[in-house]
């Protein structure tokens, strides 16, 4: 569909990832704006209908984009169907012309009444743009637990997602979910592999004693446990985190909301980790349980 904005003609396109040239233009713009490379994800076969492009194209190149991701989440046995918006970007030469405004309005119109809520993560430079579309800031909460590493424990084995057996194990445990998370994201292995086949590919560990796969990063005395996937075999969260700790680890920051707070300290997330804006049932849900969206569910 051809439209005219600010005196220029654009083609409005959606879900075109199978078109090599146009997908390549999108990937190049995402690399330029965010430093994200979507091409390996596509070539690995994980770019499905859970990541949908809304773009304006001029002269064969993507000028602006808004991506939408239907998200299935579960809390206390109740299912929620949200929509996450991400990869909001425009080419430097096309900014200030109303392209993102058009795409946001179009996406919100398409999904009106089809989900329980819509949310996105903004940086400080763009956070004031979204309230005009009905979004409001929502507070998320971060949980931290003090850790006392045990000596002589067996070091977890790092999984290599390029190996078929390791990838199969990761995906199998994803199907079981996170037994320690109050808010779980489901039915989206493609998004899991975007993270675990990309920026976090060297941060995936096998804990066979607990039937768990952990996605963990380390920074000095702090361990960031982004996700735990599997059954847990009935082990307490503190026991699992202790098994993942390095000798210098003193605390674990969770990338999800634990079912039982236990020894965790809770505080609001800072804006440095992205500002959550939402509409619909998102804000009441997160506020009531002092939750955050799991890190690996971010698009």
PDB file of C-alpha atoms in Angstrom:
ATOM      1  CA  UNK A   1       0.000   0.000   0.000  1.00  0.00           C
ATOM      2  CA  UNK A   2       1.382   3.399  -0.991  1.00  0.00           C
ATOM      3  CA  UNK A   3       0.974   6.371   1.336  1.00  0.00           C
ATOM      4  CA  UNK A   4       2.225   9.951   1.354  1.00  0.00           C
ATOM      5  CA  UNK A   5       3.804  11.485   4.442  1.00  0.00           C
ATOM      6  CA  UNK A   6       5.472  14.876   4.644  1.00  0.00           C
ATOM      7  CA  UNK A   7       5.402  15.185   0.863  1.00  0.00           C
ATOM      8  CA  UNK A   8       7.104  11.832   0.154  1.00  0.00           C
ATOM      9  CA  UNK A   9       5.666   8.523  -1.027  1.00  0.00           C
ATOM     10  CA  UNK A  10       6.258   5.343   0.967  1.00  0.00           C
ATOM     11  CA  UNK A  11       5.217   1.729   0.643  1.00  0.00           C
ATOM     12  CA  UNK A  12       3.590   0.383   3.801  1.00  0.00           C
ATOM     13  CA  UNK A  13       4.742  -3.216   4.297  1.00  0.00           C
ATOM     14  CA  UNK A  14       4.282  -5.885   6.983  1.00  0.00           C
ATOM     15  CA  UNK A  15       5.675  -9.370   7.628  1.00  0.00           C
ATOM     16  CA  UNK A  16       8.104  -9.352   4.714  1.00  0.00           C
ATOM     17  CA  UNK A  17      10.994 -11.260   6.318  1.00  0.00           C
ATOM     18  CA  UNK A  18      11.002 -13.847   3.524  1.00  0.00           C
ATOM     19  CA  UNK A  19      11.951 -11.146   0.985  1.00  0.00           C
ATOM     20  CA  UNK A  20      15.733 -11.170   1.004  1.00  0.00           C
ATOM     21  CA  UNK A  21      16.339  -7.631  -0.194  1.00  0.00           C
ATOM     22  CA  UNK A  22      13.852  -5.922   2.077  1.00  0.00           C
ATOM     23  CA  UNK A  23      14.807  -8.077   5.050  1.00  0.00           C
ATOM     24  CA  UNK A  24      18.416  -7.128   4.419  1.00  0.00           C
ATOM     25  CA  UNK A  25      17.470  -3.442   4.501  1.00  0.00           C
ATOM     26  CA  UNK A  26      15.639  -3.910   7.802  1.00  0.00           C
ATOM     27  CA  UNK A  27      18.591  -5.792   9.277  1.00  0.00           C
ATOM     28  CA  UNK A  28      21.008  -3.083   8.159  1.00  0.00           C
ATOM     29  CA  UNK A  29      18.894  -0.362   9.777  1.00  0.00           C
ATOM     30  CA  UNK A  30      18.572  -2.373  13.022  1.00  0.00           C
ATOM     31  CA  UNK A  31      22.336  -2.803  13.042  1.00  0.00           C
ATOM     32  CA  UNK A  32      22.858   0.916  12.500  1.00  0.00           C
ATOM     33  CA  UNK A  33      20.356   2.092  15.120  1.00  0.00           C
ATOM     34  CA  UNK A  34      20.547  -0.600  17.820  1.00  0.00           C
ATOM     35  CA  UNK A  35      23.571  -2.729  16.970  1.00  0.00           C
ATOM     36  CA  UNK A  36      21.247  -5.733  16.527  1.00  0.00           C
ATOM     37  CA  UNK A  37      21.816  -8.382  13.868  1.00  0.00           C
ATOM     38  CA  UNK A  38      18.608 -10.232  12.954  1.00  0.00           C
ATOM     39  CA  UNK A  39      20.019 -12.110   9.969  1.00  0.00           C
ATOM     40  CA  UNK A  40      21.578 -15.070  11.871  1.00  0.00           C
ATOM     41  CA  UNK A  41      18.308 -15.474  13.764  1.00  0.00           C
ATOM     42  CA  UNK A  42      16.393 -15.633  10.489  1.00  0.00           C
ATOM     43  CA  UNK A  43      18.857 -18.056   8.903  1.00  0.00           C
ATOM     44  CA  UNK A  44      18.603 -20.348  11.935  1.00  0.00           C
ATOM     45  CA  UNK A  45      14.863 -20.620  11.265  1.00  0.00           C
ATOM     46  CA  UNK A  46      13.571 -18.934  14.421  1.00  0.00           C
ATOM     47  CA  UNK A  47      12.015 -15.790  12.965  1.00  0.00           C
ATOM     48  CA  UNK A  48       8.351 -16.743  12.977  1.00  0.00           C
ATOM     49  CA  UNK A  49       5.013 -14.966  13.329  1.00  0.00           C
ATOM     50  CA  UNK A  50       5.778 -13.935  16.927  1.00  0.00           C
ATOM     51  CA  UNK A  51       7.897 -11.092  15.540  1.00  0.00           C
ATOM     52  CA  UNK A  52       6.006  -9.005  12.979  1.00  0.00           C
ATOM     53  CA  UNK A  53       7.322  -6.005  11.101  1.00  0.00           C
ATOM     54  CA  UNK A  54       5.369  -2.833  10.371  1.00  0.00           C
ATOM     55  CA  UNK A  55       7.524  -0.758   8.038  1.00  0.00           C
ATOM     56  CA  UNK A  56       7.554   2.167   5.658  1.00  0.00           C
ATOM     57  CA  UNK A  57       9.759   1.644   2.604  1.00  0.00           C
ATOM     58  CA  UNK A  58      11.112   4.264   0.232  1.00  0.00           C
ATOM     59  CA  UNK A  59      13.068   3.438  -2.922  1.00  0.00           C
ATOM     60  CA  UNK A  60      13.457  -0.164  -1.847  1.00  0.00           C
ATOM     61  CA  UNK A  61      14.892   0.609   1.590  1.00  0.00           C
ATOM     62  CA  UNK A  62      13.263   0.470   5.004  1.00  0.00           C
ATOM     63  CA  UNK A  63      12.826   4.052   6.189  1.00  0.00           C
ATOM     64  CA  UNK A  64      11.077   3.327   9.502  1.00  0.00           C
ATOM     65  CA  UNK A  65       9.845   0.336  11.473  1.00  0.00           C
ATOM     66  CA  UNK A  66       7.750  -0.715  14.451  1.00  0.00           C
ATOM     67  CA  UNK A  67       7.790  -4.418  15.367  1.00  0.00           C
ATOM     68  CA  UNK A  68       5.056  -6.188  17.328  1.00  0.00           C
ATOM     69  CA  UNK A  69       5.286  -9.462  19.237  1.00  0.00           C
ATOM     70  CA  UNK A  70       2.245 -11.306  20.616  1.00  0.00           C
ATOM     71  CA  UNK A  71       3.228 -12.513  24.094  1.00  0.00           C
ATOM     72  CA  UNK A  72       1.588 -15.317  26.088  1.00  0.00           C
ATOM     73  CA  UNK A  73       2.269 -14.980  29.820  1.00  0.00           C
ATOM     74  CA  UNK A  74       1.022 -16.841  32.865  1.00  0.00           C
ATOM     75  CA  UNK A  75       0.728 -15.655  36.468  1.00  0.00           C
ATOM     76  CA  UNK A  76      -0.835 -17.623  39.331  1.00  0.00           C
ATOM     77  CA  UNK A  77      -2.416 -20.005  36.839  1.00  0.00           C
ATOM     78  CA  UNK A  78      -4.050 -17.202  34.823  1.00  0.00           C
ATOM     79  CA  UNK A  79      -3.165 -16.606  31.184  1.00  0.00           C
ATOM     80  CA  UNK A  80      -2.533 -13.151  29.784  1.00  0.00           C
ATOM     81  CA  UNK A  81      -2.170 -12.261  26.125  1.00  0.00           C
ATOM     82  CA  UNK A  82      -0.156  -9.087  25.745  1.00  0.00           C
ATOM     83  CA  UNK A  83       1.456  -7.354  22.807  1.00  0.00           C
ATOM     84  CA  UNK A  84       5.040  -6.142  23.049  1.00  0.00           C
ATOM     85  CA  UNK A  85       6.287  -3.374  20.774  1.00  0.00           C
ATOM     86  CA  UNK A  86       9.966  -3.157  19.907  1.00  0.00           C
ATOM     87  CA  UNK A  87      12.604  -2.200  17.327  1.00  0.00           C
ATOM     88  CA  UNK A  88      11.031   1.236  16.928  1.00  0.00           C
ATOM     89  CA  UNK A  89      13.414   3.012  14.558  1.00  0.00           C
ATOM     90  CA  UNK A  90      13.768   5.252  11.562  1.00  0.00           C
ATOM     91  CA  UNK A  91      16.658   6.046   9.259  1.00  0.00           C
ATOM     92  CA  UNK A  92      18.517   9.218  10.310  1.00  0.00           C
ATOM     93  CA  UNK A  93      17.503  10.988   7.089  1.00  0.00           C
ATOM     94  CA  UNK A  94      13.803  10.197   7.681  1.00  0.00           C
ATOM     95  CA  UNK A  95      13.435  11.340  11.279  1.00  0.00           C
ATOM     96  CA  UNK A  96      11.017  14.071  12.300  1.00  0.00           C
ATOM     97  CA  UNK A  97       8.628  13.340   9.437  1.00  0.00           C
ATOM     98  CA  UNK A  98       5.884  11.475  11.276  1.00  0.00           C
ATOM     99  CA  UNK A  99       6.762   7.990  10.046  1.00  0.00           C
ATOM    100  CA  UNK A 100       6.874   6.362  13.486  1.00  0.00           C
ATOM    101  CA  UNK A 101       3.650   8.126  14.449  1.00  0.00           C
ATOM    102  CA  UNK A 102       1.928   6.537  11.442  1.00  0.00           C
ATOM    103  CA  UNK A 103       3.290   3.055  12.185  1.00  0.00           C
ATOM    104  CA  UNK A 104       2.446   3.203  15.890  1.00  0.00           C
ATOM    105  CA  UNK A 105      -1.109   4.306  15.131  1.00  0.00           C
ATOM    106  CA  UNK A 106      -1.494   1.556  12.558  1.00  0.00           C
ATOM    107  CA  UNK A 107      -0.184  -1.187  14.853  1.00  0.00           C
ATOM    108  CA  UNK A 108      -2.358  -0.071  17.778  1.00  0.00           C
ATOM    109  CA  UNK A 109      -5.428   0.047  15.542  1.00  0.00           C
ATOM    110  CA  UNK A 110      -4.742  -3.464  14.250  1.00  0.00           C
ATOM    111  CA  UNK A 111      -4.444  -4.897  17.763  1.00  0.00           C
ATOM    112  CA  UNK A 112      -7.160  -2.936  19.530  1.00  0.00           C
ATOM    113  CA  UNK A 113      -9.386  -5.333  21.467  1.00  0.00           C
ATOM    114  CA  UNK A 114      -7.250  -8.368  20.557  1.00  0.00           C
ATOM    115  CA  UNK A 115      -5.040  -8.507  23.650  1.00  0.00           C
ATOM    116  CA  UNK A 116      -5.111  -7.842  27.385  1.00  0.00           C
ATOM    117  CA  UNK A 117      -2.547  -5.078  27.235  1.00  0.00           C
ATOM    118  CA  UNK A 118       0.287  -3.561  25.223  1.00  0.00           C
ATOM    119  CA  UNK A 119       3.732  -2.615  26.455  1.00  0.00           C
ATOM    120  CA  UNK A 120       7.179  -1.507  25.318  1.00  0.00           C
ATOM    121  CA  UNK A 121      10.553  -0.539  26.743  1.00  0.00           C
ATOM    122  CA  UNK A 122      11.845   2.950  25.987  1.00  0.00           C
ATOM    123  CA  UNK A 123      15.098   4.750  26.654  1.00  0.00           C
ATOM    124  CA  UNK A 124      15.327   8.157  28.280  1.00  0.00           C
ATOM    125  CA  UNK A 125      15.472   9.904  24.896  1.00  0.00           C
ATOM    126  CA  UNK A 126      12.163   8.470  23.662  1.00  0.00           C
ATOM    127  CA  UNK A 127      10.146   7.970  26.852  1.00  0.00           C
ATOM    128  CA  UNK A 128       8.130  11.171  26.385  1.00  0.00           C
ATOM    129  CA  UNK A 129       7.015  10.162  22.884  1.00  0.00           C
ATOM    130  CA  UNK A 130       4.687   7.295  23.816  1.00  0.00           C
ATOM    131  CA  UNK A 131       2.136   8.868  26.195  1.00  0.00           C
ATOM    132  CA  UNK A 132       0.467  10.473  23.163  1.00  0.00           C
ATOM    133  CA  UNK A 133      -0.587   6.934  22.169  1.00  0.00           C
ATOM    134  CA  UNK A 134      -2.095   6.157  25.558  1.00  0.00           C
ATOM    135  CA  UNK A 135       0.963   4.619  27.209  1.00  0.00           C
ATOM    136  CA  UNK A 136       1.890   5.351  30.812  1.00  0.00           C
ATOM    137  CA  UNK A 137       5.007   4.567  32.812  1.00  0.00           C
ATOM    138  CA  UNK A 138       4.832   1.339  34.812  1.00  0.00           C
ATOM    139  CA  UNK A 139       7.140   0.514  37.689  1.00  0.00           C
ATOM    140  CA  UNK A 140       8.961  -2.817  37.620  1.00  0.00           C
ATOM    141  CA  UNK A 141      10.708  -4.432  40.571  1.00  0.00           C
ATOM    142  CA  UNK A 142      14.041  -6.202  40.864  1.00  0.00           C
ATOM    143  CA  UNK A 143      14.778  -9.037  43.299  1.00  0.00           C
ATOM    144  CA  UNK A 144      18.249  -9.620  44.745  1.00  0.00           C
ATOM    145  CA  UNK A 145      19.476 -12.435  46.995  1.00  0.00           C
ATOM    146  CA  UNK A 146      22.658 -12.644  49.058  1.00  0.00           C
ATOM    147  CA  UNK A 147      24.785 -15.684  48.179  1.00  0.00           C
ATOM    148  CA  UNK A 148      27.380 -17.664  50.097  1.00  0.00           C
ATOM    149  CA  UNK A 149      29.246 -19.895  47.598  1.00  0.00           C
ATOM    150  CA  UNK A 150      30.079 -23.424  48.683  1.00  0.00           C
ATOM    151  CA  UNK A 151      33.544 -24.841  48.147  1.00  0.00           C
ATOM    152  CA  UNK A 152      34.092 -28.015  46.190  1.00  0.00           C
ATOM    153  CA  UNK A 153      30.877 -27.908  44.211  1.00  0.00           C
ATOM    154  CA  UNK A 154      30.707 -29.215  40.660  1.00  0.00           C
ATOM    155  CA  UNK A 155      30.993 -26.370  38.149  1.00  0.00           C
ATOM    156  CA  UNK A 156      28.009 -26.257  35.757  1.00  0.00           C
ATOM    157  CA  UNK A 157      28.715 -27.214  32.152  1.00  0.00           C
ATOM    158  CA  UNK A 158      28.331 -24.464  29.583  1.00  0.00           C
ATOM    159  CA  UNK A 159      25.910 -25.330  26.798  1.00  0.00           C
ATOM    160  CA  UNK A 160      26.788 -24.533  23.195  1.00  0.00           C
ATOM    161  CA  UNK A 161      23.552 -23.714  21.330  1.00  0.00           C
ATOM    162  CA  UNK A 162      25.163 -24.508  17.944  1.00  0.00           C
ATOM    163  CA  UNK A 163      25.420 -28.154  19.022  1.00  0.00           C
ATOM    164  CA  UNK A 164      22.226 -30.024  18.227  1.00  0.00           C
ATOM    165  CA  UNK A 165      22.095 -31.920  21.523  1.00  0.00           C
ATOM    166  CA  UNK A 166      22.631 -28.772  23.584  1.00  0.00           C
ATOM    167  CA  UNK A 167      20.047 -26.838  21.590  1.00  0.00           C
ATOM    168  CA  UNK A 168      17.542 -29.676  21.995  1.00  0.00           C
ATOM    169  CA  UNK A 169      18.134 -29.694  25.756  1.00  0.00           C
ATOM    170  CA  UNK A 170      17.636 -25.934  25.980  1.00  0.00           C
ATOM    171  CA  UNK A 171      14.387 -26.038  23.997  1.00  0.00           C
ATOM    172  CA  UNK A 172      13.088 -29.045  25.925  1.00  0.00           C
ATOM    173  CA  UNK A 173      13.599 -27.298  29.233  1.00  0.00           C
ATOM    174  CA  UNK A 174      12.054 -24.098  27.906  1.00  0.00           C
ATOM    175  CA  UNK A 175       8.858 -26.066  27.358  1.00  0.00           C
ATOM    176  CA  UNK A 176       8.812 -26.816  31.101  1.00  0.00           C
ATOM    177  CA  UNK A 177       9.089 -23.125  31.958  1.00  0.00           C
ATOM    178  CA  UNK A 178      10.761 -21.508  34.941  1.00  0.00           C
ATOM    179  CA  UNK A 179       9.613 -23.290  38.130  1.00  0.00           C
ATOM    180  CA  UNK A 180      10.762 -20.341  40.267  1.00  0.00           C
ATOM    181  CA  UNK A 181       9.163 -17.486  38.306  1.00  0.00           C
ATOM    182  CA  UNK A 182       5.841 -15.915  39.264  1.00  0.00           C
ATOM    183  CA  UNK A 183       5.369 -14.501  35.756  1.00  0.00           C
ATOM    184  CA  UNK A 184       6.260 -16.905  32.955  1.00  0.00           C
ATOM    185  CA  UNK A 185       6.450 -16.335  29.209  1.00  0.00           C
ATOM    186  CA  UNK A 186       5.301 -19.206  27.032  1.00  0.00           C
ATOM    187  CA  UNK A 187       5.062 -20.515  23.467  1.00  0.00           C
ATOM    188  CA  UNK A 188       7.930 -18.428  22.099  1.00  0.00           C
ATOM    189  CA  UNK A 189      11.046 -20.560  21.486  1.00  0.00           C
ATOM    190  CA  UNK A 190      12.026 -18.207  18.676  1.00  0.00           C
ATOM    191  CA  UNK A 191      12.533 -15.357  21.129  1.00  0.00           C
ATOM    192  CA  UNK A 192      14.482 -17.659  23.437  1.00  0.00           C
ATOM    193  CA  UNK A 193      16.853 -18.507  20.597  1.00  0.00           C
ATOM    194  CA  UNK A 194      17.213 -14.848  19.610  1.00  0.00           C
ATOM    195  CA  UNK A 195      18.861 -14.255  22.985  1.00  0.00           C
ATOM    196  CA  UNK A 196      20.516 -17.629  23.522  1.00  0.00           C
ATOM    197  CA  UNK A 197      21.782 -17.850  19.961  1.00  0.00           C
ATOM    198  CA  UNK A 198      22.966 -14.251  20.042  1.00  0.00           C
ATOM    199  CA  UNK A 199      24.203 -11.981  22.813  1.00  0.00           C
ATOM    200  CA  UNK A 200      23.810 -14.623  25.552  1.00  0.00           C
ATOM    201  CA  UNK A 201      25.094 -17.638  23.651  1.00  0.00           C
ATOM    202  CA  UNK A 202      28.123 -17.988  25.974  1.00  0.00           C
ATOM    203  CA  UNK A 203      26.053 -17.622  29.158  1.00  0.00           C
ATOM    204  CA  UNK A 204      23.981 -20.830  29.115  1.00  0.00           C
ATOM    205  CA  UNK A 205      24.683 -23.546  31.694  1.00  0.00           C
ATOM    206  CA  UNK A 206      23.430 -27.048  32.383  1.00  0.00           C
ATOM    207  CA  UNK A 207      22.505 -28.055  35.927  1.00  0.00           C
ATOM    208  CA  UNK A 208      21.643 -31.764  35.511  1.00  0.00           C
ATOM    209  CA  UNK A 209      21.203 -32.353  39.236  1.00  0.00           C
ATOM    210  CA  UNK A 210      18.242 -29.968  39.166  1.00  0.00           C
ATOM    211  CA  UNK A 211      17.038 -30.658  35.596  1.00  0.00           C
ATOM    212  CA  UNK A 212      17.656 -26.976  34.856  1.00  0.00           C
ATOM    213  CA  UNK A 213      19.232 -24.784  32.237  1.00  0.00           C
ATOM    214  CA  UNK A 214      20.421 -21.425  33.555  1.00  0.00           C
ATOM    215  CA  UNK A 215      21.166 -18.241  31.635  1.00  0.00           C
ATOM    216  CA  UNK A 216      23.649 -16.396  33.820  1.00  0.00           C
ATOM    217  CA  UNK A 217      26.201 -13.591  33.551  1.00  0.00           C
ATOM    218  CA  UNK A 218      28.824 -12.576  36.099  1.00  0.00           C
ATOM    219  CA  UNK A 219      30.236  -9.172  36.975  1.00  0.00           C
ATOM    220  CA  UNK A 220      32.643  -9.066  39.904  1.00  0.00           C
ATOM    221  CA  UNK A 221      30.800 -10.134  43.053  1.00  0.00           C
ATOM    222  CA  UNK A 222      27.382 -10.016  41.322  1.00  0.00           C
ATOM    223  CA  UNK A 223      25.715 -12.855  39.465  1.00  0.00           C
ATOM    224  CA  UNK A 224      22.856 -11.977  37.115  1.00  0.00           C
ATOM    225  CA  UNK A 225      20.557 -14.967  36.837  1.00  0.00           C
ATOM    226  CA  UNK A 226      18.507 -14.008  33.798  1.00  0.00           C
ATOM    227  CA  UNK A 227      16.478 -17.214  33.505  1.00  0.00           C
ATOM    228  CA  UNK A 228      16.081 -20.734  34.882  1.00  0.00           C
ATOM    229  CA  UNK A 229      14.363 -23.333  32.706  1.00  0.00           C
ATOM    230  CA  UNK A 230      13.358 -26.878  33.559  1.00  0.00           C
ATOM    231  CA  UNK A 231      11.737 -28.732  36.443  1.00  0.00           C
ATOM    232  CA  UNK A 232      14.054 -27.765  39.313  1.00  0.00           C
ATOM    233  CA  UNK A 233      13.651 -31.286  40.762  1.00  0.00           C
ATOM    234  CA  UNK A 234      12.143 -29.755  43.892  1.00  0.00           C
ATOM    235  CA  UNK A 235      15.278 -27.783  44.830  1.00  0.00           C
ATOM    236  CA  UNK A 236      14.970 -24.405  46.540  1.00  0.00           C
ATOM    237  CA  UNK A 237      15.893 -21.332  44.515  1.00  0.00           C
ATOM    238  CA  UNK A 238      18.684 -20.453  46.935  1.00  0.00           C
ATOM    239  CA  UNK A 239      20.215 -23.907  46.454  1.00  0.00           C
ATOM    240  CA  UNK A 240      20.224 -23.491  42.673  1.00  0.00           C
ATOM    241  CA  UNK A 241      21.746 -20.012  42.838  1.00  0.00           C
ATOM    242  CA  UNK A 242      24.445 -21.269  45.211  1.00  0.00           C
ATOM    243  CA  UNK A 243      25.326 -24.000  42.708  1.00  0.00           C
ATOM    244  CA  UNK A 244      25.716 -21.350  39.995  1.00  0.00           C
ATOM    245  CA  UNK A 245      27.800 -18.967  42.106  1.00  0.00           C
ATOM    246  CA  UNK A 246      31.481 -18.350  41.484  1.00  0.00           C
ATOM    247  CA  UNK A 247      33.915 -18.111  44.432  1.00  0.00           C
ATOM    248  CA  UNK A 248      33.705 -14.301  44.468  1.00  0.00           C
ATOM    249  CA  UNK A 249      29.900 -14.139  44.144  1.00  0.00           C
ATOM    250  CA  UNK A 250      28.149 -12.293  46.970  1.00  0.00           C
ATOM    251  CA  UNK A 251      24.730 -11.592  45.498  1.00  0.00           C
ATOM    252  CA  UNK A 252      22.420 -12.752  42.727  1.00  0.00           C
ATOM    253  CA  UNK A 253      20.226 -10.346  40.788  1.00  0.00           C
ATOM    254  CA  UNK A 254      17.226 -12.106  39.246  1.00  0.00           C
ATOM    255  CA  UNK A 255      15.996 -11.413  35.744  1.00  0.00           C
ATOM    256  CA  UNK A 256      12.552 -12.698  36.731  1.00  0.00           C
ATOM    257  CA  UNK A 257      10.190 -12.423  39.711  1.00  0.00           C
ATOM    258  CA  UNK A 258      10.516 -15.304  42.189  1.00  0.00           C
ATOM    259  CA  UNK A 259       7.375 -17.134  43.274  1.00  0.00           C
ATOM    260  CA  UNK A 260       8.393 -16.789  46.916  1.00  0.00           C
ATOM    261  CA  UNK A 261      10.365 -13.725  47.921  1.00  0.00           C
ATOM    262  CA  UNK A 262      12.130 -15.539  50.737  1.00  0.00           C
ATOM    263  CA  UNK A 263      15.470 -13.916  51.394  1.00  0.00           C
ATOM    264  CA  UNK A 264      15.232 -11.616  48.389  1.00  0.00           C
ATOM    265  CA  UNK A 265      15.376  -7.857  48.745  1.00  0.00           C
ATOM    266  CA  UNK A 266      13.040  -5.946  46.431  1.00  0.00           C
ATOM    267  CA  UNK A 267      13.447  -2.496  44.947  1.00  0.00           C
ATOM    268  CA  UNK A 268      12.060  -0.603  41.939  1.00  0.00           C
ATOM    269  CA  UNK A 269      14.053  -0.943  38.752  1.00  0.00           C
ATOM    270  CA  UNK A 270      15.996   2.106  37.640  1.00  0.00           C
ATOM    271  CA  UNK A 271      15.392   3.746  34.274  1.00  0.00           C
ATOM    272  CA  UNK A 272      18.842   2.641  33.176  1.00  0.00           C
ATOM    273  CA  UNK A 273      17.430  -0.805  32.447  1.00  0.00           C
ATOM    274  CA  UNK A 274      14.775   0.613  30.120  1.00  0.00           C
ATOM    275  CA  UNK A 275      11.553   2.379  31.044  1.00  0.00           C
ATOM    276  CA  UNK A 276       8.434   0.238  30.794  1.00  0.00           C
ATOM    277  CA  UNK A 277       5.370   1.933  29.305  1.00  0.00           C
ATOM    278  CA  UNK A 278       2.074   0.146  28.993  1.00  0.00           C
ATOM    279  CA  UNK A 279      -1.664   0.259  28.606  1.00  0.00           C
ATOM    280  CA  UNK A 280      -4.377  -2.222  29.538  1.00  0.00           C
ATOM    281  CA  UNK A 281      -3.911  -4.835  32.272  1.00  0.00           C
ATOM    282  CA  UNK A 282      -0.113  -4.614  32.411  1.00  0.00           C
ATOM    283  CA  UNK A 283       0.242  -2.016  35.170  1.00  0.00           C
ATOM    284  CA  UNK A 284      -2.235  -3.545  37.691  1.00  0.00           C
ATOM    285  CA  UNK A 285      -0.646  -6.981  37.284  1.00  0.00           C
ATOM    286  CA  UNK A 286       2.948  -5.856  37.846  1.00  0.00           C
ATOM    287  CA  UNK A 287       2.062  -3.480  40.678  1.00  0.00           C
ATOM    288  CA  UNK A 288      -0.009  -6.004  42.606  1.00  0.00           C
ATOM    289  CA  UNK A 289       2.732  -8.629  42.712  1.00  0.00           C
ATOM    290  CA  UNK A 290       5.767  -6.276  42.567  1.00  0.00           C
ATOM    291  CA  UNK A 291       6.943  -7.976  39.390  1.00  0.00           C
ATOM    292  CA  UNK A 292       9.018  -7.425  36.295  1.00  0.00           C
ATOM    293  CA  UNK A 293       8.803  -8.897  32.827  1.00  0.00           C
ATOM    294  CA  UNK A 294      11.382 -11.685  32.526  1.00  0.00           C
ATOM    295  CA  UNK A 295      14.549 -10.363  30.908  1.00  0.00           C
ATOM    296  CA  UNK A 296      14.576 -12.983  28.160  1.00  0.00           C
ATOM    297  CA  UNK A 297      11.016 -12.084  27.149  1.00  0.00           C
ATOM    298  CA  UNK A 298      12.183  -8.630  25.999  1.00  0.00           C
ATOM    299  CA  UNK A 299      12.160  -8.104  22.237  1.00  0.00           C
TER     300      UNK A 299
END
